[in-house]
PDB file of C-alpha atoms in Angstrom:
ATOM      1  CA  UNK A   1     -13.514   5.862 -20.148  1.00 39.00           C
ATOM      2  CA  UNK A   2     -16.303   7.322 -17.822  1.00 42.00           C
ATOM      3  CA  UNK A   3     -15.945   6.201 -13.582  1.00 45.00           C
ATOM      4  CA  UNK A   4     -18.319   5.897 -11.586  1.00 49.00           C
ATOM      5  CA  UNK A   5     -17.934   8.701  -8.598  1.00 54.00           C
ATOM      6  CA  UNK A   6     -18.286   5.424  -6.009  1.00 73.00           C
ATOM      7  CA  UNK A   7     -15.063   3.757  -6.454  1.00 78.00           C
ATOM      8  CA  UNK A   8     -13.822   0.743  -4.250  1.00 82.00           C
ATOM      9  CA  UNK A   9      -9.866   1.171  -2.874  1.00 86.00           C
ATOM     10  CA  UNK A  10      -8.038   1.353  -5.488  1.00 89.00           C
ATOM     11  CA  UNK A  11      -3.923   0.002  -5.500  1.00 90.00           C
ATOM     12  CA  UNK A  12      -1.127  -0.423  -7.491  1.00 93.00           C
ATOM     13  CA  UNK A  13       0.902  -3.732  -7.488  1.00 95.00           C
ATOM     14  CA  UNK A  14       4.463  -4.092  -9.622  1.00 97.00           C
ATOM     15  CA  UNK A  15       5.850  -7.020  -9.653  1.00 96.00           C
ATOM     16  CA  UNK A  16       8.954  -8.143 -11.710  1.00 97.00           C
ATOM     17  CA  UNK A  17      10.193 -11.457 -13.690  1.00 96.00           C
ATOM     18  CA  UNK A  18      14.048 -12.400 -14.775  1.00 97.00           C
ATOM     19  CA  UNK A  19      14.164 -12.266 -18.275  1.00 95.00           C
ATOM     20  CA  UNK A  20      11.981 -10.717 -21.303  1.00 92.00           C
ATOM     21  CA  UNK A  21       8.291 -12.204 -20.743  1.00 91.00           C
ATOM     22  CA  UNK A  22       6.305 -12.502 -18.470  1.00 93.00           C
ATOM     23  CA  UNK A  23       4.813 -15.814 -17.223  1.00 93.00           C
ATOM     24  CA  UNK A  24       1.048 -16.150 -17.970  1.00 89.00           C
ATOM     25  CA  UNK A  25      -0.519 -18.166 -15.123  1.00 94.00           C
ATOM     26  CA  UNK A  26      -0.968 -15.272 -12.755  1.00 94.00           C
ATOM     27  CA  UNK A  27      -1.876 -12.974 -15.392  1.00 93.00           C
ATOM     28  CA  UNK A  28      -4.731 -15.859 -16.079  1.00 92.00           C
ATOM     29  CA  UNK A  29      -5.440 -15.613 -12.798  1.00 95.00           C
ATOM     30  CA  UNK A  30      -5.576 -11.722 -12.717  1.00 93.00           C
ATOM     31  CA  UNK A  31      -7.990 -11.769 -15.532  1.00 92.00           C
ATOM     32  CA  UNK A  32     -10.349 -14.340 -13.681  1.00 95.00           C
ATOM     33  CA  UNK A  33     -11.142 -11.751 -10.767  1.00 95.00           C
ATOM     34  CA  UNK A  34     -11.475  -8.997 -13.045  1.00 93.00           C
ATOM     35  CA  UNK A  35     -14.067 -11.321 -15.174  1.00 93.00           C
ATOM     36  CA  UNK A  36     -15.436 -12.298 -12.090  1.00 95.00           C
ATOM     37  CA  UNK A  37     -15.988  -8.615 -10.644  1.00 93.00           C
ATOM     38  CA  UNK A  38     -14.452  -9.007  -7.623  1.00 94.00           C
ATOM     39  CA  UNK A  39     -11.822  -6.496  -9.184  1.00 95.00           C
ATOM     40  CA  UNK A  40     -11.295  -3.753 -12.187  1.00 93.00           C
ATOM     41  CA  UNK A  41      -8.248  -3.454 -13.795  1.00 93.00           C
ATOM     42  CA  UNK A  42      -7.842   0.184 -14.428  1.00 93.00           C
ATOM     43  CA  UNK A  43      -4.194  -0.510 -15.737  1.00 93.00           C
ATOM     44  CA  UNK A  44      -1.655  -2.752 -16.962  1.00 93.00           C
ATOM     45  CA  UNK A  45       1.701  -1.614 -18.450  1.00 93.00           C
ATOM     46  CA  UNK A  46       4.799  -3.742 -18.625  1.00 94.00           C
ATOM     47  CA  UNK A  47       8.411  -2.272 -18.702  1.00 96.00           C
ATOM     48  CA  UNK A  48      11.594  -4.235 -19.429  1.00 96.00           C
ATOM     49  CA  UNK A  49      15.187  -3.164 -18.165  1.00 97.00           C
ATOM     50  CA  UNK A  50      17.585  -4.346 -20.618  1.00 96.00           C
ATOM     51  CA  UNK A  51      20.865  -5.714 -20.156  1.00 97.00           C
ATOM     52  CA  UNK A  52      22.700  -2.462 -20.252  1.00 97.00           C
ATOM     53  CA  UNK A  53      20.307  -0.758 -17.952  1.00 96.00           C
ATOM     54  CA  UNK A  54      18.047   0.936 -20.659  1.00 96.00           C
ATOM     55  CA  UNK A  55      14.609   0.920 -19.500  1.00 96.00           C
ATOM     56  CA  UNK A  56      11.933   1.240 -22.167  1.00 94.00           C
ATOM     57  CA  UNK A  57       8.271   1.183 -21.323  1.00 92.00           C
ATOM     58  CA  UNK A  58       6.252  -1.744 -24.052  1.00 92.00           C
ATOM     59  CA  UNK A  59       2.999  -3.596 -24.974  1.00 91.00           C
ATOM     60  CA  UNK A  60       2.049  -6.607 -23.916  1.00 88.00           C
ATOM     61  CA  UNK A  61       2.756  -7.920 -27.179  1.00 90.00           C
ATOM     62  CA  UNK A  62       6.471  -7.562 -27.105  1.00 90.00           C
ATOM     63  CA  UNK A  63       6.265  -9.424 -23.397  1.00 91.00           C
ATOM     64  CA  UNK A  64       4.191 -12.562 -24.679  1.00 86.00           C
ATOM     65  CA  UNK A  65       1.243 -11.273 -22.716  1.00 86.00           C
ATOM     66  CA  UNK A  66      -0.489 -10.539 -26.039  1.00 83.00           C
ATOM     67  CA  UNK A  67      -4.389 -11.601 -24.380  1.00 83.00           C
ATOM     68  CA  UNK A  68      -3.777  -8.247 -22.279  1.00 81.00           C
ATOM     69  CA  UNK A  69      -2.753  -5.802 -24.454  1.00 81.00           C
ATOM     70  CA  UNK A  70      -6.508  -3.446 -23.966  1.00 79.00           C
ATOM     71  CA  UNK A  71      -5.787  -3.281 -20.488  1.00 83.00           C
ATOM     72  CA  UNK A  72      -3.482  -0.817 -20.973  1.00 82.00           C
ATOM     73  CA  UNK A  73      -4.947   2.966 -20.277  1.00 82.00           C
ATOM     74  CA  UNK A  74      -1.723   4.729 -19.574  1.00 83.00           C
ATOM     75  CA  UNK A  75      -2.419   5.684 -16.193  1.00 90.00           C
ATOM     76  CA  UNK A  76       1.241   5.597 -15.265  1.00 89.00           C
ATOM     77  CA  UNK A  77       3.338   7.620 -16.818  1.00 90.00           C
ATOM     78  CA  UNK A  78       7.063   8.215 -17.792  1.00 91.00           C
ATOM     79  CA  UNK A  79       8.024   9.219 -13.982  1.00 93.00           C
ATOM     80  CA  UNK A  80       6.366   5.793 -12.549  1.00 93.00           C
ATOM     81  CA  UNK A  81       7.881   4.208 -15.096  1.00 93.00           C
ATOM     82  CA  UNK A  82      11.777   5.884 -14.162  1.00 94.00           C
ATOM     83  CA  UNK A  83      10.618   5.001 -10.788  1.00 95.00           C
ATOM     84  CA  UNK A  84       9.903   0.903 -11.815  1.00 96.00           C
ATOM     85  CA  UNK A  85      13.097   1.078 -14.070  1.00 96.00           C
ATOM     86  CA  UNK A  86      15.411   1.872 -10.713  1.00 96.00           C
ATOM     87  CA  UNK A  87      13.846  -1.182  -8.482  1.00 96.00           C
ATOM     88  CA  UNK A  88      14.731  -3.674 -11.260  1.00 97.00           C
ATOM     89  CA  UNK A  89      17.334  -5.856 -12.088  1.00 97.00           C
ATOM     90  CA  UNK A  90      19.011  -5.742 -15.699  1.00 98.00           C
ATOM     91  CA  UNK A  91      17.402  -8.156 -17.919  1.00 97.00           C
ATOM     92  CA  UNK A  92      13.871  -8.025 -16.786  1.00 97.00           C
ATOM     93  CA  UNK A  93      10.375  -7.305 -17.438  1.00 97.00           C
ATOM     94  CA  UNK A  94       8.251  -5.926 -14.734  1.00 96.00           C
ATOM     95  CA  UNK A  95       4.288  -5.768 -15.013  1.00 96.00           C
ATOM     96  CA  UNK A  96       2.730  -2.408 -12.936  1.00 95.00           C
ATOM     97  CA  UNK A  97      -0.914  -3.010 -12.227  1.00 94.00           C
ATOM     98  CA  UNK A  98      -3.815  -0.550 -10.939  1.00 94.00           C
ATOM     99  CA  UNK A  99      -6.868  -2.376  -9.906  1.00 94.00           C
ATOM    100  CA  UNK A 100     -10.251  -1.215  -7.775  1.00 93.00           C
ATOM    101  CA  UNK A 101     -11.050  -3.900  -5.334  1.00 92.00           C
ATOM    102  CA  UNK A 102     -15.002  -4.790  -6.019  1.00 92.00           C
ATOM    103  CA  UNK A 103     -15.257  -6.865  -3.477  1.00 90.00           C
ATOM    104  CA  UNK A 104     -17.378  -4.923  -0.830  1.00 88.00           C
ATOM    105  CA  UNK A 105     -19.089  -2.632  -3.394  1.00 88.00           C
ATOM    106  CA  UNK A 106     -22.661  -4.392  -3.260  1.00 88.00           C
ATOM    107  CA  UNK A 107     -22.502  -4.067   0.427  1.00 89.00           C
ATOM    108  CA  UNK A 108     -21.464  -0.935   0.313  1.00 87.00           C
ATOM    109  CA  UNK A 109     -24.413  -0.121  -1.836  1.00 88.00           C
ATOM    110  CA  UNK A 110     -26.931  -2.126   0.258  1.00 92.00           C
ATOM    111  CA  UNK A 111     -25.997  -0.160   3.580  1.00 90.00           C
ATOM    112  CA  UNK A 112     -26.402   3.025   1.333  1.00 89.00           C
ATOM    113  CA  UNK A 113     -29.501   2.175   0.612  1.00 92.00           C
ATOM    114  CA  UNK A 114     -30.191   1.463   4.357  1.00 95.00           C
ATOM    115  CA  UNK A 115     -28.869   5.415   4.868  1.00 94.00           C
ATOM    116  CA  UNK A 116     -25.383   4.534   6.227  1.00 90.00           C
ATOM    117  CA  UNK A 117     -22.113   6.413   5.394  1.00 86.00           C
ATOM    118  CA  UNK A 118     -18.693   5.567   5.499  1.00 83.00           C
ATOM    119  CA  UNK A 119     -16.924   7.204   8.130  1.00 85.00           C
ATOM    120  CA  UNK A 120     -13.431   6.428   7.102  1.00 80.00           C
ATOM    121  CA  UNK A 121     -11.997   3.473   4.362  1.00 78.00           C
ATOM    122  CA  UNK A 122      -8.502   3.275   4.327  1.00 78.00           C
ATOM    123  CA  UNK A 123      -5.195   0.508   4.046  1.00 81.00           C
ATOM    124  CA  UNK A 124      -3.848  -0.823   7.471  1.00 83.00           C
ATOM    125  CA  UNK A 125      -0.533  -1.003   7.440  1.00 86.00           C
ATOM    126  CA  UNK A 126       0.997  -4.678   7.651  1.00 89.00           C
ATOM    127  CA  UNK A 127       3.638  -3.914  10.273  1.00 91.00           C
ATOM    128  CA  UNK A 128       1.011  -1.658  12.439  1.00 89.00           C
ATOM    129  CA  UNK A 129      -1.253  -5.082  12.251  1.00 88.00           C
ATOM    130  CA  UNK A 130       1.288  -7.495  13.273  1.00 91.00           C
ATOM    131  CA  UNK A 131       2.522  -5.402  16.334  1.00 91.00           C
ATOM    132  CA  UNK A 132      -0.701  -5.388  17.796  1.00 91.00           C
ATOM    133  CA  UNK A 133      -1.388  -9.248  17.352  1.00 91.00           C
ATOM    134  CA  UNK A 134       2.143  -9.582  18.818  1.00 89.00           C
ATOM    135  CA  UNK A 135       0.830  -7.590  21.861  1.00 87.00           C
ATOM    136  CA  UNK A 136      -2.299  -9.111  21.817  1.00 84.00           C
ATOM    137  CA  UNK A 137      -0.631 -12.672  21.979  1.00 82.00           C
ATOM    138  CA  UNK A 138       2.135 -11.540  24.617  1.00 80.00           C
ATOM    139  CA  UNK A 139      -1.223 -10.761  26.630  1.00 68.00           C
TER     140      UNK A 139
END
């Protein structure tokens, strides 16, 4: 797969599930941005933790999330994986998502157009944000 030099932010998202699938409403949901093209999915991988503490690194198939098994690229790798494996509880499966956020790309592209340039793009972090509306509000 080719990518375009202009990417929009691009994050990563794990989030994990008791048991050995994973539910398929918010993956339903997932696919209805990425359909929409207010995001790209540049990866989906699912690891389950066994029981005993093995952690083994699957398809989608062997999680009941069959409908998603191309989005898989391998973009993570066996040390993200290691990394997933310690955060979770025995006996569960964990999905790890990488998606580019779309959402601002045609404006991005119109003020291109109009000769603009981004200056700086960047996350703000959540507990940075909140202090300042708490100091705002104390104000």
């Amino acid at each position: 797969m080719i990518f375009d030099a202009e990417l929009g932010p691009v994050t990563h998202l794990v989030v994990s599930f008791p048991g050995n699938t994973v539910p398929t409403k918010g993956l339903e949901a997932l696919r209805a941005l990425d359909e929409s093209g207010r995001i790209d999915i540049l990866d989906l991988e699912f690891v389950i933790k066994d029981e005993d503490g093995t952690v083994r690194w699957v398809e989608a198939s062997d999680v009941g999330a069959e409908a998603f098994a191309a989005s898989a690229s391998e973009l993570i790798d066996g040390e993200d994986v290691a990394e997933v494996g310690e955060a979770m509880e025995a006996g569960s499966v964990a999905i790890i998502l990488i998606w580019e956020d779309r959402t601002l790309m045609g404006v991005l592209e119109t003020w291109s157009g109009e000769s603009g340039s981004v200056l700086s793009a960047g996350p703000v972090a959540v507990a940075d944000l909140v202090r300042v509306l708490e100091d705002t509000e104390e104000n």
